[in-house]
Short mmCIF file of C-alpha atoms in Angstrom, two decimals:
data_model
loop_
_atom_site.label_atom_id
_atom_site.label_comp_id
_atom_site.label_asym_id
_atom_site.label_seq_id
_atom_site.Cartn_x
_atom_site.Cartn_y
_atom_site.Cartn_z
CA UNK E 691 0.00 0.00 0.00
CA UNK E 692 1.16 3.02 -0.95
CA UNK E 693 -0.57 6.91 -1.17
CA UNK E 694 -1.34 6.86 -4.73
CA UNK E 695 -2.54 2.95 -4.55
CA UNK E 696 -5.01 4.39 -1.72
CA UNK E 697 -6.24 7.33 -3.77
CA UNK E 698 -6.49 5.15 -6.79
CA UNK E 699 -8.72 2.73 -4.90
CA UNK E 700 -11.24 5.51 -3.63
CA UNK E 701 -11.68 7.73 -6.18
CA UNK E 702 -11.63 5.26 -9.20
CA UNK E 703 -12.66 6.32 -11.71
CA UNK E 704 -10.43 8.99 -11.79
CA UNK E 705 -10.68 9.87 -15.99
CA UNK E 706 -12.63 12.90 -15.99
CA UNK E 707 -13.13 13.36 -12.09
CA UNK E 708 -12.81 16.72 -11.11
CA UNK E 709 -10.22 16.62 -8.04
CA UNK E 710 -9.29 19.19 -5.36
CA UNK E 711 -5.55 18.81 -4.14
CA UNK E 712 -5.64 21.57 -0.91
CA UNK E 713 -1.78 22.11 0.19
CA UNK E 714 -0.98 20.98 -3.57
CA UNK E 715 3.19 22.61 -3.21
CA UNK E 716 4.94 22.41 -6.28
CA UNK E 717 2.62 19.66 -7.94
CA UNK E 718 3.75 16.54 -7.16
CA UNK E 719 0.09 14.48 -6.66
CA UNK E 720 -1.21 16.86 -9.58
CA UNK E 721 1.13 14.92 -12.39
CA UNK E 722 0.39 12.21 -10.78
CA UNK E 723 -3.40 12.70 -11.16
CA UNK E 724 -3.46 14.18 -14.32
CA UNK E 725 -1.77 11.41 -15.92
CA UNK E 726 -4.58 9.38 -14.98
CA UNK E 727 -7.14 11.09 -16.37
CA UNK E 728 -8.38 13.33 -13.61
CA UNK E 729 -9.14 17.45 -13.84
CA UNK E 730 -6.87 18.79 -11.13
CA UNK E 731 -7.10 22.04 -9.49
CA UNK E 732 -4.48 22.93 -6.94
CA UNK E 733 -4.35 25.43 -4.26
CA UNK E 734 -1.54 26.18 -1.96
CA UNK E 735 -0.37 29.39 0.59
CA UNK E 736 2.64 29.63 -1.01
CA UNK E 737 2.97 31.98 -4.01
CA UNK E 738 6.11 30.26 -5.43
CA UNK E 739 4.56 26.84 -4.58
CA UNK E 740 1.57 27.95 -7.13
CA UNK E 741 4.49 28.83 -9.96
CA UNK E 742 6.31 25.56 -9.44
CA UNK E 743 2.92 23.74 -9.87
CA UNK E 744 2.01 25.81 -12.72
CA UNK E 745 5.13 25.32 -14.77
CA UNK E 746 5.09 21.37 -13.71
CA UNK E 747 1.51 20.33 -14.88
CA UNK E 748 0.53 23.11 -17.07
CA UNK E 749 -2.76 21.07 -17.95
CA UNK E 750 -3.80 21.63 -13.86
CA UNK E 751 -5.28 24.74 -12.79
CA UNK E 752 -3.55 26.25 -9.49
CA UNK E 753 -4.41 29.12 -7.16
CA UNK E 754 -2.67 30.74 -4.43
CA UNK E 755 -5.29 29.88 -1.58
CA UNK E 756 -5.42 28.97 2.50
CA UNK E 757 -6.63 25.26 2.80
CA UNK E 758 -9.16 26.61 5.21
CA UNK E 759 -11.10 29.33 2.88
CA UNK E 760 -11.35 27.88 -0.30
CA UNK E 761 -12.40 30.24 -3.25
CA UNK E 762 -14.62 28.09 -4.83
CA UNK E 763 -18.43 27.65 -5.04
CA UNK E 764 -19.95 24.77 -3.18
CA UNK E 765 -19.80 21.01 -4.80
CA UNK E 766 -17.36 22.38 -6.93
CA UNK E 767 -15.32 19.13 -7.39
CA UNK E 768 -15.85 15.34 -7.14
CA UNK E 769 -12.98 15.51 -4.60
CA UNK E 770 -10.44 16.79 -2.28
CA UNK E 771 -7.11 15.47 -1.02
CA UNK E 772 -4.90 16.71 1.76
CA UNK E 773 -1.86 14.60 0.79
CA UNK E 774 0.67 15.59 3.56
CA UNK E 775 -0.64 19.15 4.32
CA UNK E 776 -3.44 19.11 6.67
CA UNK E 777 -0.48 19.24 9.11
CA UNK E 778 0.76 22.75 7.51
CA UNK E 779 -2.85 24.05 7.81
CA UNK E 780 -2.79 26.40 11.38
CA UNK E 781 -4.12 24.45 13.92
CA UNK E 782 -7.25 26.41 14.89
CA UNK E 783 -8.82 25.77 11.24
CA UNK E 784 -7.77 22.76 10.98
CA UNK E 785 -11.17 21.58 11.40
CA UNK E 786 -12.62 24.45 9.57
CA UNK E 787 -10.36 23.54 6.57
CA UNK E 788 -11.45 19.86 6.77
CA UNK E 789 -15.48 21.26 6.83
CA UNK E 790 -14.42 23.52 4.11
CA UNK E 791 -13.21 20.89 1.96
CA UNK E 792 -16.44 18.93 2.46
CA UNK E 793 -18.64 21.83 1.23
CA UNK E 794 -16.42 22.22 -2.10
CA UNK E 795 -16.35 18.25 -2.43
CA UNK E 796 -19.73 16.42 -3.41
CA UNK E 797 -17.81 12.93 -3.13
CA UNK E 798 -15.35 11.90 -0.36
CA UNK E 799 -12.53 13.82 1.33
CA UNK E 800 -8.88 12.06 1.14
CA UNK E 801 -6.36 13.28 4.35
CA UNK E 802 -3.15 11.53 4.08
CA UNK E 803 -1.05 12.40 6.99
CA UNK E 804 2.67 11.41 8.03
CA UNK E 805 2.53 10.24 11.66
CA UNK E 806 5.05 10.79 14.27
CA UNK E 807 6.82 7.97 14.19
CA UNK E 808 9.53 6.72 12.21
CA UNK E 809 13.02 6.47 11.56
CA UNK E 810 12.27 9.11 8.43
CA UNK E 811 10.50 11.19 11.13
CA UNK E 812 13.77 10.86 13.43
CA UNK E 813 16.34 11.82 10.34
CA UNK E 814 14.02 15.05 9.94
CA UNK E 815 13.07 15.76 13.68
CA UNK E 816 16.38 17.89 14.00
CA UNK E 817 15.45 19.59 10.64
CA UNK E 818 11.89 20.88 12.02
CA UNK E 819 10.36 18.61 14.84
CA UNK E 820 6.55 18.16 13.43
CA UNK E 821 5.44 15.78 16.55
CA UNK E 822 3.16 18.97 17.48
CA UNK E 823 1.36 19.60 14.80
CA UNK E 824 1.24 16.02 13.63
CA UNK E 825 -0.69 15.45 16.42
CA UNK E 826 -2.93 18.10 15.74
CA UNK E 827 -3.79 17.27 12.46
CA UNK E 828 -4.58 13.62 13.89
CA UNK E 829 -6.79 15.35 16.90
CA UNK E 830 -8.58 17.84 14.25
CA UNK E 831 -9.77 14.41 12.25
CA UNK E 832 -11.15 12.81 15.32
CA UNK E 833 -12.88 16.49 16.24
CA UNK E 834 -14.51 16.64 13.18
CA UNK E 835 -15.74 13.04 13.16
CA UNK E 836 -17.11 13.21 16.71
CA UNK E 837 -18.76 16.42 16.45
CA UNK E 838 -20.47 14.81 13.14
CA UNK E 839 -19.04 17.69 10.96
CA UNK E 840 -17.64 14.76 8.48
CA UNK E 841 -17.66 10.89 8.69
CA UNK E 842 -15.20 8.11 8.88
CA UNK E 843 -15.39 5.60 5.79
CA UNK E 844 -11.86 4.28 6.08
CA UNK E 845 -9.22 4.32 7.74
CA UNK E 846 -5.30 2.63 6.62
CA UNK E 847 -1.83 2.69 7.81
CA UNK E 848 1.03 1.93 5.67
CA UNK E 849 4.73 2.59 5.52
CA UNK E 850 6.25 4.70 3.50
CA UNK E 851 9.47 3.75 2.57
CA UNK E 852 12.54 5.75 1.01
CA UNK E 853 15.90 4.73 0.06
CA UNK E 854 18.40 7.41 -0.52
CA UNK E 855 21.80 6.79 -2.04
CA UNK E 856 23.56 9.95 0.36
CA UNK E 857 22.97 12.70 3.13
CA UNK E 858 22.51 14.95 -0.08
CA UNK E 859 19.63 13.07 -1.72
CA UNK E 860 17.67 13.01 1.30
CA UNK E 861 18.45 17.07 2.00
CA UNK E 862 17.08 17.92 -1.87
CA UNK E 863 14.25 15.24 -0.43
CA UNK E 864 13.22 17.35 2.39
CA UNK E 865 14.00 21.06 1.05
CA UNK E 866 11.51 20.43 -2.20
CA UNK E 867 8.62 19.18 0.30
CA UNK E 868 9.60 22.85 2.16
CA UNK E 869 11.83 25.60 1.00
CA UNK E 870 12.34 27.20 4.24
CA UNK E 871 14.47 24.06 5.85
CA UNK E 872 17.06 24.56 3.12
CA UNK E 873 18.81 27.46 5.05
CA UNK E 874 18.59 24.95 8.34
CA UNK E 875 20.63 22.64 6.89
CA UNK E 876 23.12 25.18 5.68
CA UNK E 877 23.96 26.34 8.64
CA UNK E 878 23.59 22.89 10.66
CA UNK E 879 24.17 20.44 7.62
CA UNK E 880 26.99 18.32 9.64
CA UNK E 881 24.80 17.86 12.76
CA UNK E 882 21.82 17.04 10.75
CA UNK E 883 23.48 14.84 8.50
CA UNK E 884 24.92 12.81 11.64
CA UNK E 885 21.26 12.39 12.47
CA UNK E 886 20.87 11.21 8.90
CA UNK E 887 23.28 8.04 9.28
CA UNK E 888 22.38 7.52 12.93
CA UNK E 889 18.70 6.72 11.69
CA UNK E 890 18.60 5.25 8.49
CA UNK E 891 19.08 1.89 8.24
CA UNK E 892 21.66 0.17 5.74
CA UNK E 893 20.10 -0.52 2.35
CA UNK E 894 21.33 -2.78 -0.39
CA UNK E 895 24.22 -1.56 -2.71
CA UNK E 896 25.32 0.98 0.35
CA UNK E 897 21.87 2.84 0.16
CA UNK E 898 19.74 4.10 3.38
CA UNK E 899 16.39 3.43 4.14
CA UNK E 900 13.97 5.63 6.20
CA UNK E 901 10.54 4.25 7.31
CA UNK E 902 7.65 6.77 6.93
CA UNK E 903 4.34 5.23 8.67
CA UNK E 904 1.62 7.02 7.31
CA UNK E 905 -2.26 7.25 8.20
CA UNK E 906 -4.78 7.47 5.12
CA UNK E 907 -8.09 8.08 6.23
CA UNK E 908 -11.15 8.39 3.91
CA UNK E 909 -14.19 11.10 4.72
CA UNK E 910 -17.46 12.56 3.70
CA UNK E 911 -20.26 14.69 4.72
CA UNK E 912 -22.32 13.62 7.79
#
């Protein structure tokens, strides 16, 4: 099991399926989307997120837009997908951005969320420690569900893995996800790459793996 495998699974079809991808960053799950068949839109915060997505998938639509007030009319789309950015959303509309996505969505809403756990998680704890607001993305699901704002179809947990060949690999790895850690590891790169080698485990050919587990959870309106 992997992310796309899950998404692939609950929102088959996807040819011709209109899909929201909230916290899109440069594009990534767009491609990956669009390839199969789907009509992407993409919003993200970040202006030079937007123009990374744009030039990436120019057959996408993207906006500049906060997860939690999304400019568009309601049962816009056939779908919406946090893929590893319900997290990044501020953690007092966290649950406002998962209710938003439900009013925009007239089929199911997709959060895919890194937990925090993990040898990956322990490589890039020293980078930016996300145990906080991990948490709180896991505790604004559960809100939402128990105050019957959204329901709980399904619920998986996988591992992601990774296998990098150096330190370097896995620093262009974790800067692309977020531009702002790339002066971090300028200015710290020996300590963090220690951390690097102290939690990967030895791979085949002299590679290192890091262990991701991950939390896919499937949702719709109450």
């Amino acid at each position: 099991m992997d992310s796309m495998s899950f998404l692939r699974d609950v929102l088959a079809p996807l040819d011709g399926k209109r899909v929201l991808d909230i916290g899109c960053g440069p594009g990534t799950l767009a491609k990956a989307l669009s390839k199969l068949g789907a009509r992407v839109t993409g919003v993200d915060p970040a202006a030079n997120m937007i123009d990374a997505a744009r030039a990436s998938v120019p057959e996408a639509t993207f906006l500049v837009a906060p997860g939690e007030d999304l400019p568009f009319e309601d049962s816009a789309f056939d779908a919406a997908i946090f893929l590893n950015s319900l997290h990044h959303v501020p953690a007092p509309v966290m649950v406002p951005a998962l209710q938003d996505a439900a009013r925009v969505a007239t089929g199911p809403v997709v959060v895919i969320e890194p937990l925090p756990t993990g040898n990956f998680f322990d490589a890039l704890r020293i980078v930016e420690d996300e145990t906080i607001v991990r948490n709180q993305a896991q505790d604004a699901i559960k809100q939402a569900v128990t105050s019957q704002r959204l329901r709980l179809v399904r619920e998986v947990e996988y591992v992601r893995r990774e296998i990098f060949e150096n330190f370097g690999q896995f620093a262009v790895r974790i800067t692309a996800a977020d531009m702002m850690r790339a002066p971090i590891i300028a200015a710290r790169r020996d300590e963090i790459e220690a951390a690097f080698h102290a939690a990967a485990e030895p791979g085949g050919q002299g590679g290192f793996i890091l262990d991701q587990p991950m939390r896919a959870q499937l949702l719709a309106r109450a």
